């Protein structure tokens, strides 16, 4: 007795050599099984021979198009993926450097701009100011005249607000010429001014063509500008008492 | 790395183009719809390309047809429409392929042409049809068919025997209907 399933396996070449030999022996004694085997083989041959060819050209083109899209996406992913750490690093580095540059730039140029804002010399007497401020300036003027800075002749005292800071401006004159004094009731670190040789408590530099020396005591800042050497400005600075700055800090501000 | 990818693309495309008629043909015989077949074939190509790095390099055609078959089973089978013979019990008795009425194969097979065979094949229930297509048209081994259809080899053997038997009956019915052979020739 031959199992039909074995005949199919025989026709398909899926029997091992032992089973194949055994089945072959059985086939010799079974004409019906031989006929069945022949029919299986004929059907297999028919299918192989007559199965219709399928037109694939257009469909294959679409497939190639899809593969191109995948490759394109992979290339983008690959570039982004490969350089992602570098891009992130570069981005962070740019932010960091930008920040440092901005900070550095801010340190050098910010105060310079700040100085420029301090120097419009817009007289309070010329601009609108309230009665309190006018009185205070008169008081200040009298204080200055009565102070110990006998070496100076006080030409004018006025005040204005620069960048939210009340600035008191005094025009002084001594035997070497005119000076301009700016008094600020807070400590300001001017980036464009550098520590002065021989006078570590002072910073010096130039504003435009004018030499400038500044002194900050933590609570107030005095800036001295004049067309004279730094050493002479430093000497002049010593003649401006701290109490003088203290007076300016009491300026009424609205 | 980029060159490696380019080589991979070329290698894949060269092999895939060669066996694409089998991919699309199998897809067409499974779905029996040109549109679905093209979608299935393209999706199989894309999936295969994605997984090409994992291809073991043994039999590309069998690997591709496995993808096609799995995709069809998982995605397209539910969408299939049209008349079916109805599923047959896997464990039932296997009918012989040869005609019990001793209708010579020559009388039947000499008359049928490709389109008629495709039509008859389309009327074989899909599990059996799948086994016949993969074995007799595409030449896959039992093990490869078992891998492609995720069934044991014993089931593959059974489905093949039944599928061929059903195909033969379908061809006979078709030949009688079309008048290629007279009904009394089989009675």
Short mmCIF file of C-alpha atoms in Angstrom, two decimals:
data_model
loop_
_atom_site.label_atom_id
_atom_site.label_comp_id
_atom_site.label_asym_id
_atom_site.label_seq_id
_atom_site.Cartn_x
_atom_site.Cartn_y
_atom_site.Cartn_z
CA UNK A 1 0.00 0.00 0.00
CA UNK A 2 1.44 3.31 -1.09
CA UNK A 3 0.38 6.44 0.70
CA UNK A 4 -0.73 9.10 -1.85
CA UNK A 5 1.26 11.70 0.07
CA UNK A 6 4.42 9.64 -0.45
CA UNK A 7 3.78 9.55 -4.18
CA UNK A 8 3.72 13.36 -4.22
CA UNK A 9 6.90 13.51 -2.17
CA UNK A 10 8.47 11.01 -4.58
CA UNK A 11 7.42 13.14 -7.58
CA UNK A 12 8.79 16.21 -5.84
CA UNK A 13 12.13 14.55 -5.07
CA UNK A 14 11.57 15.03 -1.36
CA UNK A 15 12.13 11.43 -0.23
CA UNK A 16 15.43 10.33 1.20
CA UNK A 17 17.32 7.56 -0.58
CA UNK A 18 16.01 4.78 1.67
CA UNK A 19 12.35 5.81 1.30
CA UNK A 20 12.82 6.39 -2.40
CA UNK A 21 14.22 2.90 -2.94
CA UNK A 22 11.46 1.37 -0.88
CA UNK A 23 8.75 3.26 -2.77
CA UNK A 24 10.28 2.42 -6.11
CA UNK A 25 10.00 -1.28 -5.23
CA UNK A 26 6.33 -0.85 -4.34
CA UNK A 27 5.66 1.05 -7.57
CA UNK A 28 6.93 -1.90 -9.60
CA UNK A 29 4.07 -3.95 -8.18
CA UNK A 30 1.33 -1.31 -8.46
CA UNK A 31 0.20 -0.10 -11.90
CA UNK A 32 -2.40 2.21 -10.26
CA UNK A 33 0.28 3.91 -8.20
CA UNK A 34 2.41 4.30 -11.32
CA UNK A 35 -0.52 5.92 -13.12
CA UNK A 36 -1.09 8.23 -10.19
CA UNK A 37 2.58 9.15 -10.09
CA UNK A 38 2.52 9.86 -13.79
CA UNK A 39 -0.53 12.06 -13.37
CA UNK A 40 1.17 14.03 -10.61
CA UNK A 41 4.22 14.55 -12.80
CA UNK A 42 2.06 15.59 -15.76
CA UNK A 43 0.21 18.12 -13.64
CA UNK A 44 3.47 19.52 -12.30
CA UNK A 45 4.86 19.79 -15.81
CA UNK A 46 1.67 21.41 -17.03
CA UNK A 47 1.80 24.04 -14.32
CA UNK A 48 5.45 24.75 -14.93
CA UNK A 49 4.93 24.95 -18.68
CA UNK A 50 1.66 26.77 -18.86
CA UNK A 51 1.86 29.17 -15.93
CA UNK A 52 1.51 32.55 -17.52
CA UNK A 53 4.36 34.97 -17.70
CA UNK A 54 3.61 38.14 -15.83
CA UNK A 55 4.42 41.56 -17.23
CA UNK A 56 6.75 43.08 -14.67
CA UNK A 57 8.47 46.04 -16.34
CA UNK A 58 6.25 48.85 -15.02
CA UNK A 59 5.88 47.32 -11.60
CA UNK A 60 9.62 46.85 -11.33
CA UNK A 61 10.15 50.53 -12.21
CA UNK A 62 7.91 51.45 -9.31
CA UNK A 63 9.91 49.17 -7.05
CA UNK A 64 13.16 50.83 -8.12
CA UNK A 65 11.55 54.20 -7.40
CA UNK A 66 10.65 53.02 -3.91
CA UNK A 67 14.19 51.76 -3.36
CA UNK A 68 15.54 55.16 -4.47
CA UNK A 69 13.30 56.86 -1.93
CA UNK A 70 14.53 54.52 0.79
CA UNK A 71 18.14 55.17 -0.17
CA UNK A 72 17.54 58.91 -0.13
CA UNK A 73 15.94 58.72 3.29
CA UNK A 74 18.76 56.52 4.53
CA UNK A 75 21.37 58.94 3.24
CA UNK A 76 19.71 61.80 5.10
CA UNK A 77 19.38 59.69 8.23
CA UNK A 78 22.95 58.53 7.85
CA UNK A 79 24.35 62.05 7.53
CA UNK A 80 22.24 63.36 10.37
CA UNK A 81 22.88 60.27 12.47
CA UNK A 82 26.60 60.21 11.82
CA UNK A 83 27.15 63.86 12.44
CA UNK A 84 24.49 64.32 15.09
CA UNK A 85 26.96 64.36 17.99
CA UNK A 86 29.25 66.66 16.02
CA UNK A 87 26.36 68.92 15.03
CA UNK A 88 25.13 69.03 18.60
CA UNK A 89 28.66 69.71 19.78
CA UNK A 90 29.12 72.42 17.18
CA UNK A 91 25.79 73.94 18.12
CA UNK A 92 26.67 73.96 21.80
CA UNK A 93 30.17 75.23 20.99
CA UNK A 94 28.66 78.04 18.93
CA UNK A 95 26.33 78.96 21.75
CA UNK A 96 29.21 78.81 24.23
CA UNK A 97 31.61 80.81 22.07
CA UNK A 98 28.84 83.22 21.15
CA UNK A 99 28.07 83.68 24.81
CA UNK A 100 31.71 84.19 25.69
CA UNK A 101 32.22 86.59 22.82
CA UNK A 102 29.08 88.46 23.72
CA UNK A 103 30.21 88.59 27.30
CA UNK A 104 33.69 89.65 26.34
CA UNK A 105 32.33 92.11 23.85
CA UNK A 106 29.89 93.30 26.43
CA UNK A 107 32.71 93.81 28.89
CA UNK A 108 34.62 95.95 26.45
CA UNK A 109 31.99 97.70 24.49
CA UNK A 110 29.09 97.77 26.91
CA UNK A 111 30.62 100.14 29.37
CA UNK A 112 32.05 102.13 26.50
CA UNK A 113 28.55 102.65 25.30
CA UNK A 114 27.65 103.26 28.84
CA UNK A 115 30.25 105.99 29.05
CA UNK A 116 28.88 107.43 25.89
CA UNK A 117 25.48 107.44 27.51
CA UNK A 118 26.96 109.15 30.49
CA UNK A 119 28.33 111.91 28.34
CA UNK A 120 25.51 113.58 26.54
CA UNK A 121 25.94 116.39 29.08
CA UNK A 122 22.39 117.28 28.84
CA UNK A 123 22.13 119.86 31.52
CA UNK A 124 19.38 119.48 34.02
CA UNK A 125 19.02 123.18 33.97
CA UNK A 126 18.32 122.95 30.27
CA UNK A 127 15.91 120.10 30.55
CA UNK A 128 12.82 119.71 32.57
CA UNK A 129 13.50 118.92 36.14
CA UNK A 130 11.40 119.21 39.19
CA UNK A 131 11.83 121.64 41.97
CA UNK A 132 13.49 119.14 44.34
CA UNK A 133 16.21 118.37 41.91
CA UNK A 134 16.87 122.04 41.20
CA UNK A 135 17.20 122.69 44.89
CA UNK A 136 19.46 119.71 45.33
CA UNK A 137 21.76 120.88 42.56
CA UNK A 138 21.98 124.30 44.18
CA UNK A 139 22.82 122.59 47.45
CA UNK A 140 25.43 120.48 45.74
CA UNK A 141 26.95 123.50 44.09
CA UNK A 142 27.29 125.20 47.47
CA UNK A 143 28.74 122.04 49.00
CA UNK A 144 31.31 121.83 46.26
CA UNK A 145 32.29 125.41 46.64
CA UNK A 146 32.64 124.95 50.39
CA UNK A 147 34.52 121.67 50.14
CA UNK A 148 38.22 121.15 50.40
CA UNK A 149 38.84 121.11 46.66
CA UNK A 150 40.26 124.56 46.67
CA UNK A 151 42.47 123.68 43.76
CA UNK A 152 39.43 123.68 41.51
CA UNK A 153 37.25 126.43 40.36
CA UNK A 154 33.71 125.09 40.01
CA UNK A 155 32.27 126.28 36.75
CA UNK A 156 29.03 124.43 36.61
CA UNK A 157 27.12 121.62 38.25
CA UNK A 158 24.22 119.86 36.66
CA UNK A 159 22.68 116.47 36.53
CA UNK A 160 20.84 114.07 34.34
CA UNK A 161 19.66 110.51 34.24
CA UNK A 162 21.69 108.15 32.05
CA UNK A 163 20.60 104.57 31.68
CA UNK A 164 18.53 104.89 34.82
CA UNK A 165 21.48 106.17 36.84
CA UNK A 166 21.49 109.71 38.20
CA UNK A 167 24.70 111.27 36.93
CA UNK A 168 26.04 114.47 38.44
CA UNK A 169 28.29 116.36 36.10
CA UNK A 170 30.66 119.05 37.26
CA UNK A 171 32.76 121.26 35.10
CA UNK A 172 35.92 122.22 36.99
CA UNK A 173 38.93 124.30 36.16
CA UNK A 174 42.36 124.39 37.72
CA UNK A 175 45.64 125.91 36.73
CA UNK A 176 46.20 123.22 34.07
CA UNK A 177 42.88 123.63 32.32
CA UNK A 178 39.35 122.31 32.39
CA UNK A 179 38.19 118.96 33.77
CA UNK A 180 34.97 117.16 33.65
CA UNK A 181 33.84 115.11 36.64
CA UNK A 182 31.06 112.55 36.52
CA UNK A 183 29.75 111.31 39.83
CA UNK A 184 27.70 108.14 39.93
CA UNK A 185 26.05 106.87 43.14
CA UNK A 186 26.95 103.24 42.36
CA UNK A 187 29.95 101.17 41.48
CA UNK A 188 30.47 100.90 37.74
CA UNK A 189 33.13 98.79 36.13
CA UNK A 190 34.11 100.39 32.84
CA UNK A 191 35.31 97.68 30.53
CA UNK A 192 37.30 99.90 28.26
CA UNK A 193 39.30 101.27 31.18
CA UNK A 194 42.21 99.19 32.42
CA UNK A 195 43.94 99.23 35.81
CA UNK A 196 46.31 102.11 35.93
CA UNK A 197 50.04 101.49 36.45
CA UNK A 198 51.15 102.84 39.81
CA UNK A 199 47.54 103.46 40.90
CA UNK A 200 45.82 100.07 41.22
CA UNK A 201 42.76 101.70 42.76
CA UNK A 202 42.18 103.62 39.51
CA UNK A 203 41.33 102.56 36.00
CA UNK A 204 42.29 104.62 33.02
CA UNK A 205 41.70 104.79 29.29
CA UNK A 206 40.54 107.10 26.58
CA UNK A 207 37.12 108.21 25.60
CA UNK A 208 37.46 109.54 22.11
CA UNK A 209 40.62 111.64 22.26
CA UNK A 210 40.15 112.54 25.93
CA UNK A 211 42.00 110.77 28.72
CA UNK A 212 39.84 109.33 31.40
CA UNK A 213 40.52 108.07 34.93
CA UNK A 214 37.90 106.40 37.10
CA UNK A 215 37.73 105.45 40.74
CA UNK A 216 35.16 103.21 42.31
CA UNK A 217 34.86 102.70 46.04
CA UNK A 218 32.19 100.04 45.88
CA UNK A 219 29.27 102.41 46.52
CA UNK A 220 30.01 105.18 44.09
CA UNK A 221 32.14 105.98 41.07
CA UNK A 222 34.00 109.08 40.11
CA UNK A 223 35.08 109.61 36.52
CA UNK A 224 37.51 112.33 35.61
CA UNK A 225 38.00 113.39 31.99
CA UNK A 226 40.45 115.97 30.77
CA UNK A 227 42.89 116.62 28.01
CA UNK A 228 45.94 115.97 30.17
CA UNK A 229 48.23 113.03 31.08
CA UNK A 230 46.87 110.13 33.14
CA UNK A 231 49.22 110.85 36.04
CA UNK A 232 47.92 114.38 36.31
CA UNK A 233 44.37 113.10 36.17
CA UNK A 234 45.21 110.66 38.95
CA UNK A 235 46.64 113.52 41.00
CA UNK A 236 43.50 115.56 40.38
CA UNK A 237 41.39 112.57 41.41
CA UNK A 238 43.02 112.57 44.84
CA UNK A 239 41.70 116.09 45.32
CA UNK A 240 38.10 114.97 44.97
CA UNK A 241 36.97 113.74 48.38
CA UNK A 242 34.78 110.69 48.93
CA UNK A 243 32.37 112.84 50.89
CA UNK A 244 31.81 114.75 47.75
CA UNK A 245 30.56 111.63 46.04
CA UNK A 246 28.45 110.81 49.06
CA UNK A 247 26.64 114.08 48.69
CA UNK A 248 25.71 113.21 45.13
CA UNK A 249 24.21 109.91 46.23
CA UNK A 250 21.51 111.86 48.04
CA UNK A 251 20.31 113.40 44.87
CA UNK A 252 16.52 113.13 44.63
CA UNK A 253 15.48 111.09 41.66
CA UNK A 254 12.00 110.62 40.34
CA UNK B 1 30.29 52.63 4.72
CA UNK B 2 28.59 54.59 1.96
CA UNK B 3 30.26 52.39 -0.63
CA UNK B 4 29.09 49.36 1.30
CA UNK B 5 25.52 50.61 1.11
CA UNK B 6 25.84 51.28 -2.60
CA UNK B 7 27.16 47.78 -3.15
CA UNK B 8 24.31 46.42 -1.09
CA UNK B 9 21.77 48.28 -3.20
CA UNK B 10 23.33 47.00 -6.41
CA UNK B 11 23.49 43.45 -5.10
CA UNK B 12 19.89 43.56 -3.92
CA UNK B 13 18.58 45.14 -7.10
CA UNK B 14 20.44 42.67 -9.30
CA UNK B 15 19.02 39.66 -7.45
CA UNK B 16 15.56 41.13 -6.95
CA UNK B 17 15.12 42.07 -10.60
CA UNK B 18 16.03 38.55 -11.60
CA UNK B 19 13.36 36.92 -9.48
CA UNK B 20 10.79 39.72 -9.65
CA UNK B 21 8.60 37.81 -12.16
CA UNK B 22 8.26 35.10 -9.50
CA UNK B 23 7.48 37.70 -6.83
CA UNK B 24 4.81 39.43 -8.86
CA UNK B 25 3.51 36.17 -10.33
CA UNK B 26 3.08 34.63 -6.88
CA UNK B 27 1.49 37.84 -5.61
CA UNK B 28 -0.91 37.79 -8.55
CA UNK B 29 -1.82 34.14 -8.06
CA UNK B 30 -2.42 34.71 -4.38
CA UNK B 31 -4.37 37.95 -4.56
CA UNK B 32 -5.96 37.35 -7.99
CA UNK B 33 -5.96 41.12 -8.43
CA UNK B 34 -3.38 42.98 -10.49
CA UNK B 35 -3.60 46.06 -8.31
CA UNK B 36 -3.25 44.15 -5.04
CA UNK B 37 -0.50 42.03 -6.54
CA UNK B 38 1.54 45.07 -7.51
CA UNK B 39 1.09 46.59 -4.06
CA UNK B 40 2.04 43.30 -2.43
CA UNK B 41 5.09 42.81 -4.66
CA UNK B 42 6.33 46.36 -4.10
CA UNK B 43 5.84 46.14 -0.36
CA UNK B 44 7.68 42.83 -0.35
CA UNK B 45 10.58 44.37 -2.25
CA UNK B 46 10.75 47.27 0.19
CA UNK B 47 10.61 44.94 3.21
CA UNK B 48 13.24 42.70 1.70
CA UNK B 49 15.52 45.66 1.01
CA UNK B 50 15.13 46.83 4.58
CA UNK B 51 16.02 43.36 5.83
CA UNK B 52 18.64 42.56 3.18
CA UNK B 53 21.50 42.90 5.67
CA UNK B 54 20.00 39.97 7.58
CA UNK B 55 19.59 37.75 4.51
CA UNK B 56 21.67 34.60 5.06
CA UNK B 57 22.69 34.44 1.39
CA UNK B 58 21.39 30.93 0.71
CA UNK B 59 18.32 31.14 -1.55
CA UNK B 60 17.25 34.63 -2.43
CA UNK B 61 14.16 33.56 -4.32
CA UNK B 62 12.87 31.40 -1.45
CA UNK B 63 13.59 34.26 0.98
CA UNK B 64 11.70 36.75 -1.18
CA UNK B 65 8.73 34.42 -1.67
CA UNK B 66 8.65 33.85 2.07
CA UNK B 67 8.28 37.61 2.53
CA UNK B 68 5.57 37.77 -0.13
CA UNK B 69 3.66 34.89 1.44
CA UNK B 70 3.92 36.23 4.96
CA UNK B 71 2.82 39.66 3.83
CA UNK B 72 -0.11 38.15 1.99
CA UNK B 73 -1.15 36.06 4.99
CA UNK B 74 -0.82 38.93 7.43
CA UNK B 75 -2.15 41.79 5.38
CA UNK B 76 -3.96 40.87 2.23
CA UNK B 77 -5.78 37.70 3.08
CA UNK B 78 -8.63 39.44 4.86
CA UNK B 79 -9.18 41.71 1.89
CA UNK B 80 -9.61 38.89 -0.56
CA UNK B 81 -12.97 38.60 -2.21
CA UNK B 82 -14.51 36.25 -4.68
CA UNK B 83 -15.76 32.70 -4.80
CA UNK B 84 -13.87 30.01 -2.95
CA UNK B 85 -14.23 26.29 -2.87
CA UNK B 86 -14.45 26.61 0.86
CA UNK B 87 -11.80 25.25 3.15
CA UNK B 88 -11.30 21.56 3.28
CA UNK B 89 -10.29 19.57 6.28
CA UNK B 90 -6.55 19.11 6.34
CA UNK B 91 -6.88 15.67 7.91
CA UNK B 92 -9.36 14.22 5.38
CA UNK B 93 -8.55 11.48 2.90
CA UNK B 94 -6.42 12.57 -0.01
CA UNK B 95 -7.99 11.96 -3.36
CA UNK B 96 -5.83 10.73 -6.19
CA UNK B 97 -4.65 13.24 -8.76
CA UNK B 98 -5.32 10.85 -11.62
CA UNK B 99 -8.89 10.64 -12.85
CA UNK B 100 -10.86 7.90 -11.20
CA UNK B 101 -12.75 7.69 -14.51
CA UNK B 102 -9.49 6.99 -16.28
CA UNK B 103 -9.61 10.19 -18.27
CA UNK B 104 -6.17 10.30 -19.85
CA UNK B 105 -4.06 13.31 -18.83
CA UNK B 106 -3.27 13.88 -22.47
CA UNK B 107 -6.96 14.39 -23.29
CA UNK B 108 -7.30 16.96 -20.57
CA UNK B 109 -3.93 18.67 -20.54
CA UNK B 110 -3.61 19.04 -24.29
CA UNK B 111 -6.61 21.31 -24.38
CA UNK B 112 -6.00 23.67 -21.53
CA UNK B 113 -3.90 26.76 -21.95
CA UNK B 114 -2.25 29.16 -19.55
CA UNK B 115 -5.26 31.34 -18.80
CA UNK B 116 -7.41 28.32 -18.09
CA UNK B 117 -4.84 26.87 -15.74
CA UNK B 118 -4.55 30.18 -13.93
CA UNK B 119 -8.33 30.27 -13.67
CA UNK B 120 -8.50 26.72 -12.33
CA UNK B 121 -5.69 27.45 -9.90
CA UNK B 122 -7.56 30.51 -8.70
CA UNK B 123 -10.45 28.31 -7.67
CA UNK B 124 -8.30 26.15 -5.40
CA UNK B 125 -8.60 27.29 -1.75
CA UNK B 126 -5.74 29.57 -0.95
CA UNK B 127 -3.80 27.47 1.59
CA UNK B 128 -3.66 24.64 -0.94
CA UNK B 129 -3.12 27.00 -3.85
CA UNK B 130 -0.22 28.59 -2.03
CA UNK B 131 1.51 25.24 -1.61
CA UNK B 132 0.97 24.31 -5.26
CA UNK B 133 2.21 27.68 -6.52
CA UNK B 134 5.34 27.64 -4.38
CA UNK B 135 6.15 24.03 -5.22
CA UNK B 136 5.10 23.47 -8.81
CA UNK B 137 5.47 26.93 -10.32
CA UNK B 138 8.26 28.42 -8.23
CA UNK B 139 10.12 25.20 -7.43
CA UNK B 140 10.52 25.67 -3.69
CA UNK B 141 11.40 22.69 -1.51
CA UNK B 142 9.03 21.41 1.17
CA UNK B 143 11.17 23.00 3.86
CA UNK B 144 11.16 26.35 2.06
CA UNK B 145 7.39 26.19 1.65
CA UNK B 146 7.03 25.28 5.33
CA UNK B 147 9.17 28.30 6.25
CA UNK B 148 7.25 30.58 3.90
CA UNK B 149 3.83 29.55 5.12
CA UNK B 150 4.79 28.92 8.76
CA UNK B 151 3.39 25.41 8.86
CA UNK B 152 5.04 22.01 9.49
CA UNK B 153 6.41 20.02 6.57
CA UNK B 154 3.71 17.39 7.09
CA UNK B 155 1.08 20.04 6.45
CA UNK B 156 2.91 21.17 3.35
CA UNK B 157 2.89 17.60 2.00
CA UNK B 158 -0.78 17.23 2.76
CA UNK B 159 -1.70 20.58 1.22
CA UNK B 160 0.27 19.83 -1.91
CA UNK B 161 -1.42 16.47 -2.43
CA UNK B 162 -4.84 17.98 -1.86
CA UNK B 163 -4.14 21.09 -3.84
CA UNK B 164 -3.01 19.15 -6.88
CA UNK B 165 -6.02 16.87 -6.64
CA UNK B 166 -8.35 19.87 -6.45
CA UNK B 167 -6.59 21.54 -9.34
CA UNK B 168 -7.01 18.47 -11.47
CA UNK B 169 -10.74 18.32 -10.67
CA UNK B 170 -11.04 22.00 -11.38
CA UNK B 171 -9.37 21.53 -14.76
CA UNK B 172 -11.68 18.65 -15.60
CA UNK B 173 -14.73 20.71 -14.70
CA UNK B 174 -13.46 23.54 -16.80
CA UNK B 175 -12.68 21.29 -19.79
CA UNK B 176 -16.14 19.72 -19.67
CA UNK B 177 -17.81 23.11 -19.33
CA UNK B 178 -15.90 24.47 -22.28
CA UNK B 179 -16.62 21.35 -24.29
CA UNK B 180 -13.00 20.32 -24.68
CA UNK B 181 -13.98 16.91 -23.41
CA UNK B 182 -17.38 15.34 -23.37
CA UNK B 183 -19.00 14.63 -20.07
CA UNK B 184 -19.62 11.04 -20.96
CA UNK B 185 -15.90 10.65 -21.53
CA UNK B 186 -15.43 10.83 -17.81
CA UNK B 187 -18.45 8.81 -16.91
#
